[in-house]
mmCIF file of C-alpha atoms in Angstrom:
data_model
loop_
_atom_site.group_PDB
_atom_site.id
_atom_site.type_symbol
_atom_site.label_atom_id
_atom_site.label_comp_id
_atom_site.label_asym_id
_atom_site.label_seq_id
_atom_site.Cartn_x
_atom_site.Cartn_y
_atom_site.Cartn_z
ATOM 1 C CA UNK A 891 -19.133 54.471 66.649
ATOM 2 C CA UNK A 892 -17.244 54.969 63.372
ATOM 3 C CA UNK A 893 -13.696 53.933 63.949
ATOM 4 C CA UNK A 894 -10.531 52.828 62.197
ATOM 5 C CA UNK A 895 -8.144 51.064 64.536
ATOM 6 C CA UNK A 896 -4.471 50.505 63.837
ATOM 7 C CA UNK A 897 -2.141 48.194 65.698
ATOM 8 C CA UNK A 898 0.470 48.661 66.962
ATOM 9 C CA UNK A 899 0.873 52.421 67.533
ATOM 10 C CA UNK A 900 4.654 52.194 67.695
ATOM 11 C CA UNK A 901 7.011 49.563 66.322
ATOM 12 C CA UNK A 902 10.775 49.202 66.197
ATOM 13 C CA UNK A 903 12.286 46.601 63.898
ATOM 14 C CA UNK A 904 15.720 45.710 62.641
ATOM 15 C CA UNK A 905 16.582 45.853 58.957
ATOM 16 C CA UNK A 906 15.675 42.558 57.318
ATOM 17 C CA UNK A 907 12.931 41.643 59.757
ATOM 18 C CA UNK A 908 9.360 41.123 58.619
ATOM 19 C CA UNK A 909 6.735 43.657 59.664
ATOM 20 C CA UNK A 910 2.981 43.283 59.968
ATOM 21 C CA UNK A 911 0.773 46.341 60.400
ATOM 22 C CA UNK A 912 -2.879 45.713 61.078
ATOM 23 C CA UNK A 913 -5.960 47.811 60.524
ATOM 24 C CA UNK A 914 -9.606 47.297 61.346
ATOM 25 C CA UNK A 915 -12.770 49.273 60.696
ATOM 26 C CA UNK A 916 -16.275 48.938 62.065
ATOM 27 C CA UNK A 917 -18.182 50.741 59.307
ATOM 28 C CA UNK A 918 -18.427 47.915 56.742
ATOM 29 C CA UNK A 919 -16.689 50.114 54.188
ATOM 30 C CA UNK A 920 -15.692 48.307 51.016
ATOM 31 C CA UNK A 921 -12.669 50.460 50.186
ATOM 32 C CA UNK A 922 -9.627 50.684 52.387
ATOM 33 C CA UNK A 923 -6.213 52.277 51.927
ATOM 34 C CA UNK A 924 -2.682 52.244 53.240
ATOM 35 C CA UNK A 925 -0.689 55.494 53.166
ATOM 36 C CA UNK A 926 2.692 56.484 54.493
ATOM 37 C CA UNK A 927 3.471 59.981 55.703
ATOM 38 C CA UNK A 928 6.925 61.494 55.642
ATOM 39 C CA UNK A 929 7.936 65.097 56.387
ATOM 40 C CA UNK A 930 7.583 67.280 53.317
ATOM 41 C CA UNK A 931 6.032 64.509 51.245
ATOM 42 C CA UNK A 932 2.513 64.449 52.571
ATOM 43 C CA UNK A 933 0.443 61.289 52.263
ATOM 44 C CA UNK A 934 1.657 58.767 49.726
ATOM 45 C CA UNK A 935 -0.667 55.962 48.649
ATOM 46 C CA UNK A 936 0.775 52.464 48.987
ATOM 47 C CA UNK A 937 -2.181 50.170 48.295
ATOM 48 C CA UNK A 938 -5.932 50.290 47.805
ATOM 49 C CA UNK A 939 -8.346 47.504 48.560
ATOM 50 C CA UNK A 940 -11.783 47.597 46.954
ATOM 51 C CA UNK A 941 -13.054 44.608 48.936
ATOM 52 C CA UNK A 942 -11.956 41.165 50.092
ATOM 53 C CA UNK A 943 -9.088 39.884 47.902
ATOM 54 C CA UNK A 944 -9.465 42.863 45.515
ATOM 55 C CA UNK A 945 -6.331 44.921 45.954
ATOM 56 C CA UNK A 946 -4.515 47.375 43.700
ATOM 57 C CA UNK A 947 -1.156 49.049 43.850
ATOM 58 C CA UNK A 948 -1.012 52.703 44.711
ATOM 59 C CA UNK A 949 1.776 55.122 43.891
ATOM 60 C CA UNK A 950 4.569 53.537 45.969
ATOM 61 C CA UNK A 951 3.890 49.781 46.319
ATOM 62 C CA UNK A 952 7.477 48.569 46.026
ATOM 63 C CA UNK A 953 8.596 46.717 49.142
ATOM 64 C CA UNK A 954 5.056 46.272 50.446
ATOM 65 C CA UNK A 955 2.225 43.805 50.101
ATOM 66 C CA UNK A 956 -1.241 43.676 51.541
ATOM 67 C CA UNK A 957 -3.830 41.176 52.637
ATOM 68 C CA UNK A 958 -7.577 41.545 52.963
ATOM 69 C CA UNK A 959 -9.401 38.378 53.895
ATOM 70 C CA UNK A 960 -12.263 40.050 55.731
ATOM 71 C CA UNK A 961 -13.985 43.314 54.786
ATOM 72 C CA UNK A 962 -13.254 44.862 58.172
ATOM 73 C CA UNK A 963 -9.578 43.993 58.274
ATOM 74 C CA UNK A 964 -6.678 45.153 56.060
ATOM 75 C CA UNK A 965 -3.024 44.297 56.679
ATOM 76 C CA UNK A 966 0.197 45.825 55.373
ATOM 77 C CA UNK A 967 3.213 43.544 55.208
ATOM 78 C CA UNK A 968 6.840 44.495 54.806
ATOM 79 C CA UNK A 969 8.962 41.503 53.904
ATOM 80 C CA UNK A 970 12.547 42.158 54.968
ATOM 81 C CA UNK A 971 12.127 45.748 56.122
ATOM 82 C CA UNK A 972 14.503 48.434 54.970
ATOM 83 C CA UNK A 973 15.657 51.553 56.797
ATOM 84 C CA UNK A 974 13.974 53.774 54.206
ATOM 85 C CA UNK A 975 10.646 52.280 55.228
ATOM 86 C CA UNK A 976 10.883 54.143 58.519
ATOM 87 C CA UNK A 977 7.746 56.250 58.448
ATOM 88 C CA UNK A 978 4.289 56.788 59.881
ATOM 89 C CA UNK A 979 1.751 54.502 58.260
ATOM 90 C CA UNK A 980 -1.928 55.356 58.071
ATOM 91 C CA UNK A 981 -4.808 53.108 57.242
ATOM 92 C CA UNK A 982 -8.081 54.587 56.015
ATOM 93 C CA UNK A 983 -11.483 53.386 54.954
ATOM 94 C CA UNK A 984 -13.856 55.332 52.771
ATOM 95 C CA UNK A 985 -17.536 55.893 52.442
ATOM 96 C CA UNK A 986 -18.968 56.887 49.083
ATOM 97 C CA UNK A 987 -17.090 57.474 45.845
ATOM 98 C CA UNK A 988 -15.990 60.503 43.847
ATOM 99 C CA UNK A 989 -17.568 63.695 45.141
ATOM 100 C CA UNK A 990 -19.211 61.804 47.966
ATOM 101 C CA UNK A 991 -16.072 60.129 49.191
ATOM 102 C CA UNK A 992 -14.977 60.648 52.762
ATOM 103 C CA UNK A 993 -11.905 58.985 54.229
ATOM 104 C CA UNK A 994 -11.729 57.878 57.836
ATOM 105 C CA UNK A 995 -8.164 57.500 59.070
ATOM 106 C CA UNK A 996 -6.688 55.556 61.934
ATOM 107 C CA UNK A 997 -4.241 57.124 64.397
ATOM 108 C CA UNK A 998 -1.270 55.729 62.524
ATOM 109 C CA UNK A 999 1.610 53.356 63.254
ATOM 110 C CA UNK A 1000 5.030 54.874 63.711
ATOM 111 C CA UNK A 1001 7.540 52.369 62.351
ATOM 112 C CA UNK A 1002 11.264 52.667 62.917
ATOM 113 C CA UNK A 1003 13.547 50.305 61.009
ATOM 114 C CA UNK A 1004 17.048 50.283 62.468
ATOM 115 C CA UNK B 408 5.171 64.890 39.505
ATOM 116 C CA UNK B 409 3.125 66.450 42.253
ATOM 117 C CA UNK B 410 -0.410 66.801 40.930
ATOM 118 C CA UNK B 411 -1.650 68.754 43.928
ATOM 119 C CA UNK B 412 0.603 71.480 45.272
ATOM 120 C CA UNK B 413 0.274 73.362 48.521
ATOM 121 C CA UNK B 414 1.906 76.494 49.835
ATOM 122 C CA UNK B 415 3.288 77.613 52.116
ATOM 123 C CA UNK B 416 4.801 74.555 53.765
ATOM 124 C CA UNK B 417 4.312 76.173 57.152
ATOM 125 C CA UNK B 418 2.546 79.249 58.450
ATOM 126 C CA UNK B 419 2.444 81.062 61.773
ATOM 127 C CA UNK B 420 -0.324 83.506 62.622
ATOM 128 C CA UNK B 421 -1.437 85.313 65.761
ATOM 129 C CA UNK B 422 -4.652 84.415 67.469
ATOM 130 C CA UNK B 423 -7.502 86.291 65.792
ATOM 131 C CA UNK B 424 -5.757 86.672 62.441
ATOM 132 C CA UNK B 425 -6.765 85.034 59.178
ATOM 133 C CA UNK B 426 -4.621 82.159 57.931
ATOM 134 C CA UNK B 427 -4.598 81.614 54.166
ATOM 135 C CA UNK B 428 -3.534 78.259 52.765
ATOM 136 C CA UNK B 429 -3.036 77.800 49.049
ATOM 137 C CA UNK B 430 -3.547 74.805 46.797
ATOM 138 C CA UNK B 431 -3.216 74.265 43.034
ATOM 139 C CA UNK B 432 -3.736 71.272 40.786
ATOM 140 C CA UNK B 433 -2.844 70.043 37.339
ATOM 141 C CA UNK B 434 -5.590 67.738 36.145
ATOM 142 C CA UNK B 435 -8.666 69.478 34.735
ATOM 143 C CA UNK B 436 -10.776 66.357 35.396
ATOM 144 C CA UNK B 437 -10.533 66.970 39.141
ATOM 145 C CA UNK B 438 -13.781 68.360 40.438
ATOM 146 C CA UNK B 439 -13.942 67.455 44.109
ATOM 147 C CA UNK B 440 -11.578 69.096 46.578
ATOM 148 C CA UNK B 441 -11.691 68.108 50.251
ATOM 149 C CA UNK B 442 -9.440 69.555 52.916
ATOM 150 C CA UNK B 443 -8.265 67.307 55.716
ATOM 151 C CA UNK B 444 -7.047 68.518 59.102
ATOM 152 C CA UNK B 445 -4.452 66.573 61.067
ATOM 153 C CA UNK B 446 -3.487 67.173 64.692
ATOM 154 C CA UNK B 447 -0.148 65.839 65.987
ATOM 155 C CA UNK B 448 -0.319 62.130 66.786
ATOM 156 C CA UNK B 449 -3.613 61.628 64.987
ATOM 157 C CA UNK B 450 -4.792 60.698 61.531
ATOM 158 C CA UNK B 451 -6.223 63.291 59.140
ATOM 159 C CA UNK B 452 -9.938 64.038 59.327
ATOM 160 C CA UNK B 453 -12.221 65.670 56.785
ATOM 161 C CA UNK B 454 -12.639 69.370 57.556
ATOM 162 C CA UNK B 455 -14.466 70.895 54.608
ATOM 163 C CA UNK B 456 -14.881 70.186 50.899
ATOM 164 C CA UNK B 457 -15.957 71.896 47.692
ATOM 165 C CA UNK B 458 -17.143 70.776 44.274
ATOM 166 C CA UNK B 459 -15.914 72.512 41.140
ATOM 167 C CA UNK B 460 -19.377 73.851 40.328
ATOM 168 C CA UNK B 461 -19.021 76.200 43.312
ATOM 169 C CA UNK B 462 -16.576 79.032 43.855
ATOM 170 C CA UNK B 463 -16.989 79.285 47.608
ATOM 171 C CA UNK B 464 -17.828 76.996 50.511
ATOM 172 C CA UNK B 465 -18.118 78.197 54.076
ATOM 173 C CA UNK B 466 -18.302 76.265 57.325
ATOM 174 C CA UNK B 467 -17.982 78.402 60.408
ATOM 175 C CA UNK B 468 -14.547 80.009 60.442
ATOM 176 C CA UNK B 469 -13.320 77.898 57.524
ATOM 177 C CA UNK B 470 -13.912 79.012 53.930
ATOM 178 C CA UNK B 471 -12.726 77.528 50.642
ATOM 179 C CA UNK B 472 -12.336 79.849 47.664
ATOM 180 C CA UNK B 473 -12.129 78.063 44.307
ATOM 181 C CA UNK B 474 -10.930 79.395 40.926
ATOM 182 C CA UNK B 475 -11.546 76.771 38.264
ATOM 183 C CA UNK B 476 -9.990 78.763 35.434
ATOM 184 C CA UNK B 477 -6.688 79.096 37.260
ATOM 185 C CA UNK B 478 -6.914 75.630 38.887
ATOM 186 C CA UNK B 479 -6.360 77.159 42.288
ATOM 187 C CA UNK B 480 -8.111 77.089 45.601
ATOM 188 C CA UNK B 481 -7.441 78.423 49.052
ATOM 189 C CA UNK B 482 -8.559 77.701 52.583
ATOM 190 C CA UNK B 483 -9.132 80.717 54.818
ATOM 191 C CA UNK B 484 -9.242 80.287 58.572
ATOM 192 C CA UNK B 485 -10.697 83.449 60.046
ATOM 193 C CA UNK B 486 -10.307 84.451 63.703
ATOM 194 C CA UNK B 487 -7.627 81.769 64.077
ATOM 195 C CA UNK B 488 -7.515 79.998 67.435
ATOM 196 C CA UNK B 489 -4.661 78.055 69.069
ATOM 197 C CA UNK B 490 -6.804 74.930 68.665
ATOM 198 C CA UNK B 491 -6.559 75.381 64.882
ATOM 199 C CA UNK B 492 -2.853 74.565 65.043
ATOM 200 C CA UNK B 493 -2.575 71.533 62.793
ATOM 201 C CA UNK B 494 -1.469 70.336 59.376
ATOM 202 C CA UNK B 495 -3.946 70.907 56.574
ATOM 203 C CA UNK B 496 -3.999 68.756 53.450
ATOM 204 C CA UNK B 497 -5.649 69.764 50.212
ATOM 205 C CA UNK B 498 -6.816 66.797 48.132
ATOM 206 C CA UNK B 499 -8.397 66.290 44.725
ATOM 207 C CA UNK B 500 -10.525 63.673 43.019
ATOM 208 C CA UNK B 501 -12.327 63.262 39.706
ATOM 209 C CA UNK B 502 -16.121 63.155 39.781
ATOM 210 C CA UNK B 503 -16.395 59.591 38.620
ATOM 211 C CA UNK B 504 -14.475 58.210 41.518
ATOM 212 C CA UNK B 505 -12.671 54.953 40.947
ATOM 213 C CA UNK B 506 -9.484 56.736 41.673
ATOM 214 C CA UNK B 507 -7.991 57.477 45.049
ATOM 215 C CA UNK B 508 -7.834 60.992 46.417
ATOM 216 C CA UNK B 509 -4.587 62.726 45.569
ATOM 217 C CA UNK B 510 -3.188 64.631 48.524
ATOM 218 C CA UNK B 511 -0.946 67.650 48.561
ATOM 219 C CA UNK B 512 2.097 67.830 50.819
ATOM 220 C CA UNK B 513 0.310 69.798 53.506
ATOM 221 C CA UNK B 514 0.588 73.158 55.254
ATOM 222 C CA UNK B 515 1.406 73.224 58.951
ATOM 223 C CA UNK B 516 -0.351 76.075 60.731
ATOM 224 C CA UNK B 517 0.726 77.369 64.124
ATOM 225 C CA UNK B 518 -1.509 79.849 65.898
ATOM 226 C CA UNK B 519 0.216 81.847 68.623
ATOM 227 C CA UNK B 520 -1.873 83.195 71.492
#
């Protein structure tokens, strides 16, 4: 069964706390992504990972870092969370490249930073 | 700068009507255009896609019309059903890959019975 799993589904943190969002996939996809979704802004790319320890910044990497130590697992870390990082975060993995690319998304993590 | 633009931001249609969602892009190197459908509380999922060598792609009640010269495309949902109520994202990618899909800001469709 092709699946991207995100944990947790909901998270409430205080400003300044550290946040760890976790994502797993069972499709052995090399490429994985972290996006955030805010009303009116669509999906904004935070980081891309092309494989284990091969990560690149996306369009809005400031305030975030990532870790990929196993192909099936990709983590998003917020060191000292800020209130403007309140958002819904989506992890995705992709099969193929270019015209053959298809993204598989998780259900998202709704993060509230108070 | 938003490289992929969508309009309208939201759209309400009656059951049975045709919903038309618009998308435009800037970069002429884009030649793959998938549409993703997102239901509330879920992640987006691929709905239908088109390559720039085609001007039309049909899958059931969903049809993409593509105009390469004007850098515009549209998604038509014919005979709209309440179950089609969702947010639809247009995305774009260059043929060579190596670059992440660029998503538009989405159109939220509500179908009233």
